[in-house]
Amino acid sequence: MASADQPGPRRRRRGGWLARLVARPGVQDWVVRLPFGARLARRDGAEIFDILQGFVSAQVLAALVELGLLERLLGGAEPPDVLGPETGIAPDRMAALLQAGAALGLLRRRRDGAYGLSRKGAAILGVPGLTGMIRHNRAFYADMADPVALLRGEAETQMARFWPYVLGQTGDIPPEVSARYSDLMARSQRLVAQDTLRLVSLKAVTRLMDVGGGAGVFLAEALRRHRGLRGVLFDLPGVMPLAEAELTRAGLADRVALAPGSFRENALPRGADAISLVRVLYDHDDTTVRALLASVLEALPPGGRLIISEPMSGGARPDRATDVYFSFYTMSMGTGRVRSARRIAALCKEAGFVGIEGPYTARPFITTVLVARRPDGDRCKV
Ligand SMILES: C[S@@+](CC[C@H](N)C(=O)[O-])C[C@H]1O[C@@H](n2cnc3c(N)ncnc32)[C@H](O)[C@@H]1O
């Protein structure tokens, strides 16, 4: 069925003639002989090869992170025959890994045969949560090893086991399991929070409720920027100890009320004039999202604002980060999906929200933001 993210069947059939022509083996030989053809074919070839080897590049990065080599090289360049024995890897294989890291621009090869960290390699260490995410990709890439099985939904995925709430489990998730995934999210949440708060203003907000707020990093960031603001953190009970610890550490515990519960089972608490959903919708199917948006609308006062922030599909203009990485990431979680801003706006409208603003983004691979409002007059049931 066509959705706001997909064109209808009539448009899908058009435009295949060029692809069919280019796919003929003889045509490639002919293109190379045309003026500009050789350059075009070379560029296409290089780009195709880049896509083809993407998995291997990611695994080279994973090996550098897992072996702690980025941190190790912070102290200065080292040759393979020093790093090999330190990590239990034969020097010639270590040389291959370091050479691959240099080819990817993560390391720099020096004339004396030692390898040091490049600016890009060092930046990986500086981005909060990135090395944790790279390690965590092991589970995701295990699911991606058989992409057709994943697409057919043939087996339980490793990712579904890592994120148990997407399977419909609620308050009874063991605290250590909740803590594990919330900790991973917390590490990367600061970047999402900073981008979100640069894109939307909370000046007029007095109480912000972050639903699915995890460890509370978004609330903490918002409260630090707005002294008069108070917060409510709504999430599964198992996540509360982590949130409490994070907010206490930030010295903000007295400005945030913790509200344990499941939005699948409980009404959301009232009293906030803005509600945020940060990286929440893309974990869930449309049925859960529709119910959640209805619940948010009910919890808001007339004129109250909803802020949605998460990686969004490029929709009509497919986006390399969100329509590849995040789309398959959420698919391997089981119930999630990356939606375009247009699709999310349509779901908000359907729930009764008005005045939809956005999408705003600085870096689509970090997040995109939409803002909506509960109508001032009483168009919706309370
Ligand atoms: C992907 S994490 C995002 C966490 C945080 N907002 C962030 O950006 O780091 C999704 C969050 O939604 C919470 N969550 C999932 N299902 C929930 C439910 N039924 N009720 C309340 N929270 C839920 C999870 O516990 C988790 O903290």
PDB file of C-alpha atoms and ligand atoms in Angstrom, residues 163 165-166 169-170 178 181-182 184-189 192 210-218 234-236 239 261-265 277-280 282-284 288 309 333, ligand 1:
ATOM      1  CA  TRP A 163      16.359  -4.056  22.884  1.00  0.00           C
ATOM      2  CA  TYR A 165      11.078  -3.416  24.990  1.00  0.00           C
ATOM      3  CA  VAL A 166      10.454  -3.467  21.249  1.00  0.00           C
ATOM      4  CA  GLN A 169       7.853  -6.354  27.124  1.00  0.00           C
ATOM      5  CA  THR A 170       7.203  -3.632  29.642  1.00  0.00           C
ATOM      6  CA  SER A 178      17.380  -1.829  30.877  1.00  0.00           C
ATOM      7  CA  TYR A 181      20.660  -0.329  26.631  1.00  0.00           C
ATOM      8  CA  SER A 182      19.999   2.955  28.424  1.00  0.00           C
ATOM      9  CA  LEU A 184      24.474   2.892  25.413  1.00  0.00           C
ATOM     10  CA  MET A 185      21.793   5.427  24.468  1.00  0.00           C
ATOM     11  CA  ALA A 186      22.953   7.870  27.156  1.00  0.00           C
ATOM     12  CA  ARG A 187      26.447   7.985  25.710  1.00  0.00           C
ATOM     13  CA  SER A 188      25.202   9.081  22.302  1.00  0.00           C
ATOM     14  CA  GLN A 189      22.314  11.186  23.632  1.00  0.00           C
ATOM     15  CA  VAL A 192      21.290  14.421  19.813  1.00  0.00           C
ATOM     16  CA  ASP A 210      10.700  13.697  28.134  1.00  0.00           C
ATOM     17  CA  VAL A 211       8.854  10.490  27.285  1.00  0.00           C
ATOM     18  CA  GLY A 212      11.200   7.524  26.782  1.00  0.00           C
ATOM     19  CA  GLY A 213      13.803   9.853  28.263  1.00  0.00           C
ATOM     20  CA  GLY A 214      16.303   7.087  29.082  1.00  0.00           C
ATOM     21  CA  ALA A 215      19.141   8.223  31.321  1.00  0.00           C
ATOM     22  CA  GLY A 216      17.886  11.837  31.314  1.00  0.00           C
ATOM     23  CA  VAL A 217      20.686  13.334  29.243  1.00  0.00           C
ATOM     24  CA  PHE A 218      18.272  15.356  27.069  1.00  0.00           C
ATOM     25  CA  PHE A 234       8.813   9.176  31.852  1.00  0.00           C
ATOM     26  CA  ASP A 235      10.312   5.772  31.031  1.00  0.00           C
ATOM     27  CA  LEU A 236      10.106   2.101  31.980  1.00  0.00           C
ATOM     28  CA  VAL A 239      15.450   2.711  33.536  1.00  0.00           C
ATOM     29  CA  GLY A 261       5.543   3.621  33.567  1.00  0.00           C
ATOM     30  CA  SER A 262       4.906   2.208  30.127  1.00  0.00           C
ATOM     31  CA  PHE A 263       3.255   4.311  27.478  1.00  0.00           C
ATOM     32  CA  ARG A 264       1.805   1.081  26.122  1.00  0.00           C
ATOM     33  CA  GLU A 265      -0.151   0.560  29.339  1.00  0.00           C
ATOM     34  CA  LEU A 277      10.012  12.187  22.120  1.00  0.00           C
ATOM     35  CA  VAL A 278      13.713  11.805  21.438  1.00  0.00           C
ATOM     36  CA  ARG A 279      14.653   8.688  19.429  1.00  0.00           C
ATOM     37  CA  VAL A 280      11.451   7.003  20.564  1.00  0.00           C
ATOM     38  CA  TYR A 282      11.572   4.984  15.295  1.00  0.00           C
ATOM     39  CA  ASP A 283      11.658   2.026  17.705  1.00  0.00           C
ATOM     40  CA  HIS A 284       7.988   1.256  17.171  1.00  0.00           C
ATOM     41  CA  THR A 288       2.206   1.920  18.837  1.00  0.00           C
ATOM     42  CA  SER A 309      13.732  14.402  17.452  1.00  0.00           C
ATOM     43  CA  MET A 333      15.325  -4.447  16.141  1.00  0.00           C
TER      44      MET A 333
HETATM   45  C1  LIG B   1      16.100   4.446  21.776  1.00  0.00           C
HETATM   46  S1  LIG B   1      15.866   4.784  23.458  1.00  0.00           S
HETATM   47  C2  LIG B   1      15.993   6.551  23.512  1.00  0.00           C
HETATM   48  C3  LIG B   1      16.308   7.064  24.858  1.00  0.00           C
HETATM   49  C4  LIG B   1      16.562   8.572  24.890  1.00  0.00           C
HETATM   50  N1  LIG B   1      15.384   9.327  24.564  1.00  0.00           N
HETATM   51  C5  LIG B   1      17.719   8.905  23.959  1.00  0.00           C
HETATM   52  O1  LIG B   1      17.534   9.546  22.924  1.00  0.00           O
HETATM   53  O2  LIG B   1      18.834   8.498  24.290  1.00  0.00           O
HETATM   54  C6  LIG B   1      14.127   4.560  23.672  1.00  0.00           C
HETATM   55  C7  LIG B   1      13.653   4.781  25.080  1.00  0.00           C
HETATM   56  O3  LIG B   1      12.253   4.537  25.105  1.00  0.00           O
HETATM   57  C8  LIG B   1      11.963   3.823  26.288  1.00  0.00           C
HETATM   58  N2  LIG B   1      10.754   3.024  26.110  1.00  0.00           N
HETATM   59  C9  LIG B   1      10.556   2.002  25.252  1.00  0.00           C
HETATM   60  N3  LIG B   1       9.340   1.476  25.391  1.00  0.00           N
HETATM   61  C10 LIG B   1       8.740   2.200  26.357  1.00  0.00           C
HETATM   62  C11 LIG B   1       7.457   2.164  26.952  1.00  0.00           C
HETATM   63  N4  LIG B   1       6.576   1.241  26.581  1.00  0.00           N
HETATM   64  N5  LIG B   1       7.163   3.078  27.890  1.00  0.00           N
HETATM   65  C12 LIG B   1       8.074   4.009  28.287  1.00  0.00           C
HETATM   66  N6  LIG B   1       9.306   4.099  27.754  1.00  0.00           N
HETATM   67  C13 LIG B   1       9.634   3.206  26.807  1.00  0.00           C
HETATM   68  C14 LIG B   1      13.184   2.939  26.490  1.00  0.00           C
HETATM   69  O4  LIG B   1      13.292   2.461  27.809  1.00  0.00           O
HETATM   70  C15 LIG B   1      14.294   3.863  26.088  1.00  0.00           C
HETATM   71  O5  LIG B   1      14.764   4.624  27.175  1.00  0.00           O
END
